[in-house]
Amino acid sequence: MDFLAKIEKEFGDDIFSRDELNDKVDVISTGSLSLDVSTGIGGIPKGRITTIYGAESSSKTSICLEITKNALKKGNKVLYIDLEQTLDYNYMRSIVGDFDITDVPLAQPESAEIGLKIAEATIKGHSKLKIEPGRFGVIIVDSVGAFISKKELDKALDDSTYAATAVLLTQ
């Protein structure tokens, strides 16, 4: 049995794409001509996971806000998950322009797990919460660098509490 047959047997017959390549990809501009050109398709592909990587303060959030602006221009709603909890609507509007906050809800979860659960419920839908899939054309998770699990967050808080207590007790 060849590799593909083994994988299909284990994970299902539909695991591999059988479609021909689609020449037309729906894209959203990043707001940067050079970045759009460098993607080879004129922006970021809609319906795919795209990672924007860079050093701290290298304009990743600004690029995400430009993508938000361009997604709204194309009639898409954008779910913005701000894991760093540093964004606010005033700053968003300074880049995006005026928009209805129901078109760009800003979630600021306390942990990565909650942020990912929000994204998953939005993508797949959630019957208990009565969330229909496909409501948002773009979901932005800002930033991957702030992906801290609840367990890590709790541990960090416990460690800093112990350290602060130790400092206070030794003075």
mmCIF file of C-alpha atoms in Angstrom:
data_model
loop_
_atom_site.group_PDB
_atom_site.id
_atom_site.type_symbol
_atom_site.label_atom_id
_atom_site.label_comp_id
_atom_site.label_asym_id
_atom_site.label_seq_id
_atom_site.Cartn_x
_atom_site.Cartn_y
_atom_site.Cartn_z
ATOM 1 C CA MET A 1 0.000 0.000 0.000
ATOM 2 C CA ASP A 2 1.439 3.354 -1.011
ATOM 3 C CA PHE A 3 1.732 6.405 1.217
ATOM 4 C CA LEU A 4 -1.410 8.159 -0.048
ATOM 5 C CA ALA A 5 -3.555 5.047 0.336
ATOM 6 C CA LYS A 6 -2.317 4.549 3.902
ATOM 7 C CA ILE A 7 -3.085 8.140 4.840
ATOM 8 C CA GLU A 8 -6.529 7.962 3.195
ATOM 9 C CA LYS A 9 -7.279 4.703 5.001
ATOM 10 C CA GLU A 10 -6.333 6.264 8.337
ATOM 11 C CA PHE A 11 -7.874 9.722 7.905
ATOM 12 C CA GLY A 12 -10.560 9.325 5.223
ATOM 13 C CA ASP A 13 -10.808 9.435 1.446
ATOM 14 C CA ASP A 14 -11.316 13.190 1.362
ATOM 15 C CA ILE A 15 -8.073 14.099 3.152
ATOM 16 C CA PHE A 16 -6.289 15.025 -0.109
ATOM 17 C CA SER A 17 -7.554 17.628 -2.554
ATOM 18 C CA ARG A 18 -8.540 16.239 -5.923
ATOM 19 C CA ASP A 19 -9.513 19.585 -7.451
ATOM 20 C CA GLU A 20 -7.504 21.297 -10.123
ATOM 21 C CA LEU A 21 -5.767 24.478 -9.043
ATOM 22 C CA ASN A 22 -8.090 27.433 -9.027
ATOM 23 C CA ASP A 23 -6.552 30.348 -10.912
ATOM 24 C CA LYS A 24 -8.749 32.910 -9.150
ATOM 25 C CA VAL A 25 -8.008 33.377 -5.460
ATOM 26 C CA ASP A 26 -10.061 35.887 -3.475
ATOM 27 C CA VAL A 27 -7.516 38.181 -1.823
ATOM 28 C CA ILE A 28 -7.532 41.118 0.544
ATOM 29 C CA SER A 29 -4.855 43.771 0.181
ATOM 30 C CA THR A 30 -2.440 44.304 3.051
ATOM 31 C CA GLY A 31 -2.369 48.016 2.274
ATOM 32 C CA SER A 32 1.277 47.722 1.223
ATOM 33 C CA LEU A 33 1.920 47.474 -2.510
ATOM 34 C CA SER A 34 5.326 45.823 -2.037
ATOM 35 C CA LEU A 35 3.896 43.265 0.409
ATOM 36 C CA ASP A 36 0.924 42.556 -1.870
ATOM 37 C CA VAL A 37 3.287 42.037 -4.819
ATOM 38 C CA SER A 38 5.575 39.794 -2.744
ATOM 39 C CA THR A 39 2.668 37.447 -1.925
ATOM 40 C CA GLY A 40 2.388 36.700 -5.629
ATOM 41 C CA ILE A 41 -1.411 37.025 -5.579
ATOM 42 C CA GLY A 42 -1.921 40.673 -4.642
ATOM 43 C CA GLY A 43 -2.620 40.333 -0.928
ATOM 44 C CA ILE A 44 -3.552 37.686 1.602
ATOM 45 C CA PRO A 45 -5.794 34.829 0.460
ATOM 46 C CA LYS A 46 -9.267 34.816 1.953
ATOM 47 C CA GLY A 47 -10.222 31.611 3.771
ATOM 48 C CA ARG A 48 -6.647 30.641 4.595
ATOM 49 C CA ILE A 49 -4.403 30.993 7.610
ATOM 50 C CA THR A 50 -1.800 33.683 7.027
ATOM 51 C CA THR A 51 0.919 34.509 9.544
ATOM 52 C CA ILE A 52 2.487 37.945 9.601
ATOM 53 C CA TYR A 53 5.815 37.650 11.350
ATOM 54 C CA GLY A 54 8.208 40.351 12.470
ATOM 55 C CA ALA A 55 10.148 41.823 15.338
ATOM 56 C CA GLU A 56 8.435 43.720 18.124
ATOM 57 C CA SER A 57 7.112 47.095 16.914
ATOM 58 C CA SER A 58 7.558 46.175 13.247
ATOM 59 C CA SER A 59 4.013 47.273 12.267
ATOM 60 C CA LYS A 60 2.316 43.846 12.389
ATOM 61 C CA THR A 61 -0.756 45.329 14.087
ATOM 62 C CA SER A 62 -0.808 48.226 11.617
ATOM 63 C CA ILE A 63 -0.763 45.750 8.725
ATOM 64 C CA CYS A 64 -3.607 43.827 10.375
ATOM 65 C CA LEU A 65 -5.585 47.058 10.660
ATOM 66 C CA GLU A 66 -4.928 47.841 6.972
ATOM 67 C CA ILE A 67 -6.195 44.335 6.149
ATOM 68 C CA THR A 68 -9.243 45.095 8.311
ATOM 69 C CA LYS A 69 -9.860 48.326 6.373
ATOM 70 C CA ASN A 70 -9.555 46.567 3.018
ATOM 71 C CA ALA A 71 -11.731 43.643 4.117
ATOM 72 C CA LEU A 72 -14.472 46.083 5.164
ATOM 73 C CA LYS A 73 -14.216 47.827 1.772
ATOM 74 C CA LYS A 74 -14.934 44.446 0.141
ATOM 75 C CA GLY A 75 -18.016 43.952 2.316
ATOM 76 C CA ASN A 76 -16.467 41.525 4.806
ATOM 77 C CA LYS A 77 -16.913 41.647 8.551
ATOM 78 C CA VAL A 78 -13.755 41.198 10.626
ATOM 79 C CA LEU A 79 -13.391 39.532 14.018
ATOM 80 C CA TYR A 80 -10.343 41.009 15.737
ATOM 81 C CA ILE A 81 -8.963 38.934 18.638
ATOM 82 C CA ASP A 82 -6.455 41.071 20.540
ATOM 83 C CA LEU A 83 -4.458 38.723 22.772
ATOM 84 C CA GLU A 84 -2.111 41.523 23.806
ATOM 85 C CA GLN A 85 -5.102 43.534 25.073
ATOM 86 C CA THR A 86 -3.539 46.767 23.841
ATOM 87 C CA LEU A 87 -5.898 47.756 21.038
ATOM 88 C CA ASP A 88 -8.887 50.063 21.311
ATOM 89 C CA TYR A 89 -11.480 51.374 18.875
ATOM 90 C CA ASN A 90 -9.983 54.893 18.810
ATOM 91 C CA TYR A 91 -6.646 53.558 17.551
ATOM 92 C CA MET A 92 -8.398 51.181 15.153
ATOM 93 C CA ARG A 93 -10.378 54.078 13.658
ATOM 94 C CA SER A 94 -7.183 56.124 13.197
ATOM 95 C CA ILE A 95 -6.067 53.521 10.631
ATOM 96 C CA VAL A 96 -9.280 51.836 9.471
ATOM 97 C CA GLY A 97 -11.490 54.917 9.373
ATOM 98 C CA ASP A 98 -15.072 55.002 10.600
ATOM 99 C CA PHE A 99 -16.881 51.670 10.909
ATOM 100 C CA ASP A 100 -19.728 50.044 12.786
ATOM 101 C CA ILE A 101 -18.342 48.102 15.759
ATOM 102 C CA THR A 102 -20.728 45.242 14.955
ATOM 103 C CA ASP A 103 -18.737 44.819 11.718
ATOM 104 C CA VAL A 104 -15.436 44.632 13.645
ATOM 105 C CA PRO A 105 -15.981 43.208 17.116
ATOM 106 C CA LEU A 106 -12.839 43.482 19.241
ATOM 107 C CA ALA A 107 -12.334 40.510 21.572
ATOM 108 C CA GLN A 108 -9.702 40.783 24.298
ATOM 109 C CA PRO A 109 -9.636 37.350 25.955
ATOM 110 C CA GLU A 110 -7.529 36.665 29.019
ATOM 111 C CA SER A 111 -5.846 33.603 27.499
ATOM 112 C CA ALA A 112 -4.956 32.002 24.184
ATOM 113 C CA GLU A 113 -7.401 29.138 24.808
ATOM 114 C CA ILE A 114 -10.332 31.513 25.079
ATOM 115 C CA GLY A 115 -9.206 33.401 21.969
ATOM 116 C CA LEU A 116 -8.912 30.188 19.981
ATOM 117 C CA LYS A 117 -12.306 28.967 21.223
ATOM 118 C CA ILE A 118 -13.847 32.230 20.024
ATOM 119 C CA ALA A 119 -12.172 31.819 16.624
ATOM 120 C CA GLU A 120 -13.249 28.170 16.377
ATOM 121 C CA ALA A 121 -16.866 28.966 17.307
ATOM 122 C CA THR A 122 -16.853 31.682 14.661
ATOM 123 C CA ILE A 123 -15.387 29.446 11.952
ATOM 124 C CA LYS A 124 -17.337 26.258 12.659
ATOM 125 C CA GLY A 125 -20.424 27.780 14.230
ATOM 126 C CA HIS A 126 -21.717 26.986 17.683
ATOM 127 C CA SER A 127 -25.238 25.615 18.115
ATOM 128 C CA LYS A 128 -25.415 26.255 21.871
ATOM 129 C CA LEU A 129 -24.413 29.896 21.405
ATOM 130 C CA LYS A 130 -26.487 30.148 18.196
ATOM 131 C CA ILE A 131 -23.496 31.298 16.155
ATOM 132 C CA GLU A 132 -23.750 30.615 12.435
ATOM 133 C CA PRO A 133 -20.484 29.776 10.640
ATOM 134 C CA GLY A 134 -19.116 32.160 8.048
ATOM 135 C CA ARG A 135 -20.275 35.431 9.619
ATOM 136 C CA PHE A 136 -16.790 36.949 9.302
ATOM 137 C CA GLY A 137 -14.729 37.143 6.134
ATOM 138 C CA VAL A 138 -11.547 37.679 8.149
ATOM 139 C CA ILE A 139 -10.462 36.665 11.638
ATOM 140 C CA ILE A 140 -7.344 38.350 12.988
ATOM 141 C CA VAL A 141 -5.504 36.967 16.013
ATOM 142 C CA ASP A 142 -3.021 39.575 17.235
ATOM 143 C CA SER A 143 -0.513 38.494 18.202
ATOM 144 C CA VAL A 144 0.883 34.985 18.090
ATOM 145 C CA GLY A 145 3.650 36.252 20.376
ATOM 146 C CA ALA A 146 1.005 36.799 23.058
ATOM 147 C CA PHE A 147 -0.244 33.203 22.828
ATOM 148 C CA ILE A 148 -0.026 32.364 26.505
ATOM 149 C CA SER A 149 -2.003 29.399 27.747
ATOM 150 C CA LYS A 150 -4.174 29.798 30.838
ATOM 151 C CA LYS A 151 -1.902 27.315 32.623
ATOM 152 C CA GLU A 152 1.197 29.402 31.793
ATOM 153 C CA LEU A 153 -0.624 32.579 32.770
ATOM 154 C CA ASP A 154 -1.730 31.110 36.101
ATOM 155 C CA LYS A 155 1.804 29.824 36.757
ATOM 156 C CA ALA A 156 3.319 33.211 35.905
ATOM 157 C CA LEU A 157 0.890 34.953 38.239
ATOM 158 C CA ASP A 158 1.637 32.458 41.015
ATOM 159 C CA ASP A 159 5.412 32.828 40.502
ATOM 160 C CA SER A 160 5.271 36.620 40.556
ATOM 161 C CA THR A 161 3.048 36.545 43.625
ATOM 162 C CA TYR A 162 5.533 34.346 45.440
ATOM 163 C CA ALA A 163 8.407 36.574 44.343
ATOM 164 C CA ALA A 164 6.600 39.719 45.445
ATOM 165 C CA THR A 165 5.755 38.119 48.783
ATOM 166 C CA ALA A 166 9.383 37.054 49.271
ATOM 167 C CA VAL A 167 10.610 40.580 48.546
ATOM 168 C CA LEU A 168 8.136 42.081 51.003
ATOM 169 C CA LEU A 169 9.033 39.572 53.721
ATOM 170 C CA THR A 170 12.787 40.218 53.433
ATOM 171 C CA GLN A 171 12.543 44.005 53.809
#
